Amino acid sequence: MPNLDLQLSYPGVVIVPGEEWVLAGTVQVQDTSTAQNLTGYTVKGNVQIGSTNTLNTGTYAVVVAASGTFTWTLSMAQTAAYASNSWGTIVLYLDHASTDSLHIATIGFRTSAETI
């Protein structure tokens, strides 16, 4: 299986506790920059802040499978549970019933000082 890259359109790597956060991305094959077809795949991930690791949090949606596009949304209630002024890591991967999971990206982020 080829290495994958992630092209992102997202509001930055700052998550404000108590606000909805949406990440939109396109999964591409690293060597050719062509879209990875997401048919049959489920986008999954986890958020880790300090020693707290939350698996498969949020809502994932494949937008256009053939174009490799997806969104991932963390609700206001989910981000409200994150401590302000913290650093964390987001790990995204693709899950498929008949193949191994594929790592898409690891993204560092921080939470803001403001809470809502």
Tab-separated table of C-alpha atoms in Angstrom, residues 6-25 43-49 54 57-61 70-82 88-92 105-112 116:
chain	number	residue	atom	x	y	z
A	6	LEU	CA	-3.369	14.626	3.994
A	7	GLN	CA	-4.290	17.949	2.404
A	8	LEU	CA	-6.198	19.994	4.952
A	9	SER	CA	-8.608	22.849	5.058
A	10	TYR	CA	-9.139	23.500	8.744
A	11	PRO	CA	-9.554	26.392	11.138
A	12	GLY	CA	-6.071	25.947	12.563
A	13	VAL	CA	-4.655	23.772	15.225
A	14	VAL	CA	-6.310	25.699	18.032
A	15	ILE	CA	-9.392	24.145	19.595
A	16	VAL	CA	-11.491	26.458	21.742
A	17	PRO	CA	-13.139	24.523	24.585
A	18	GLY	CA	-16.911	24.782	24.207
A	19	GLU	CA	-16.866	25.601	20.466
A	20	GLU	CA	-17.537	23.225	17.570
A	21	TRP	CA	-14.364	22.353	15.625
A	22	VAL	CA	-14.396	21.018	12.055
A	23	LEU	CA	-11.527	19.591	10.055
A	24	ALA	CA	-11.965	19.013	6.302
A	25	GLY	CA	-9.324	17.062	4.443
A	43	VAL	CA	-12.204	7.720	8.783
A	44	LYS	CA	-11.336	7.351	12.462
A	45	GLY	CA	-9.066	9.021	14.905
A	46	ASN	CA	-8.289	9.942	18.425
A	47	VAL	CA	-7.464	12.978	20.489
A	48	GLN	CA	-4.810	12.842	23.177
A	49	ILE	CA	-4.297	15.612	25.712
A	54	THR	CA	-10.083	9.580	23.542
A	57	THR	CA	-14.315	10.847	19.237
A	58	GLY	CA	-16.356	13.180	17.046
A	59	THR	CA	-18.368	12.655	13.878
A	60	TYR	CA	-16.647	11.550	10.679
A	61	ALA	CA	-18.104	11.761	7.186
A	70	PHE	CA	-13.842	13.831	4.423
A	71	THR	CA	-14.847	15.951	7.400
A	72	TRP	CA	-14.385	15.408	11.106
A	73	THR	CA	-16.424	17.404	13.608
A	74	LEU	CA	-15.961	17.761	17.354
A	75	SER	CA	-19.138	19.034	19.009
A	76	MET	CA	-19.334	21.891	21.495
A	77	ALA	CA	-19.899	19.367	24.299
A	78	GLN	CA	-16.864	17.332	23.260
A	79	THR	CA	-14.496	20.295	23.114
A	80	ALA	CA	-15.905	21.649	26.393
A	81	ALA	CA	-14.325	18.622	28.086
A	82	TYR	CA	-10.837	19.734	26.975
A	88	GLY	CA	-2.449	17.573	22.387
A	89	THR	CA	-2.206	15.285	19.405
A	90	ILE	CA	-4.776	14.215	16.841
A	91	VAL	CA	-4.145	10.920	15.035
A	92	LEU	CA	-6.251	10.189	11.942
A	105	ALA	CA	-1.772	12.049	9.724
A	106	THR	CA	-0.651	13.052	13.190
A	107	ILE	CA	-1.436	16.685	13.975
A	108	GLY	CA	-0.332	18.670	17.009
A	109	PHE	CA	-2.800	21.166	18.449
A	110	ARG	CA	-3.428	23.353	21.455
A	111	THR	CA	-6.518	24.468	23.268
A	112	SER	CA	-7.064	28.161	23.798
A	116	ILE	CA	-17.295	29.403	26.451
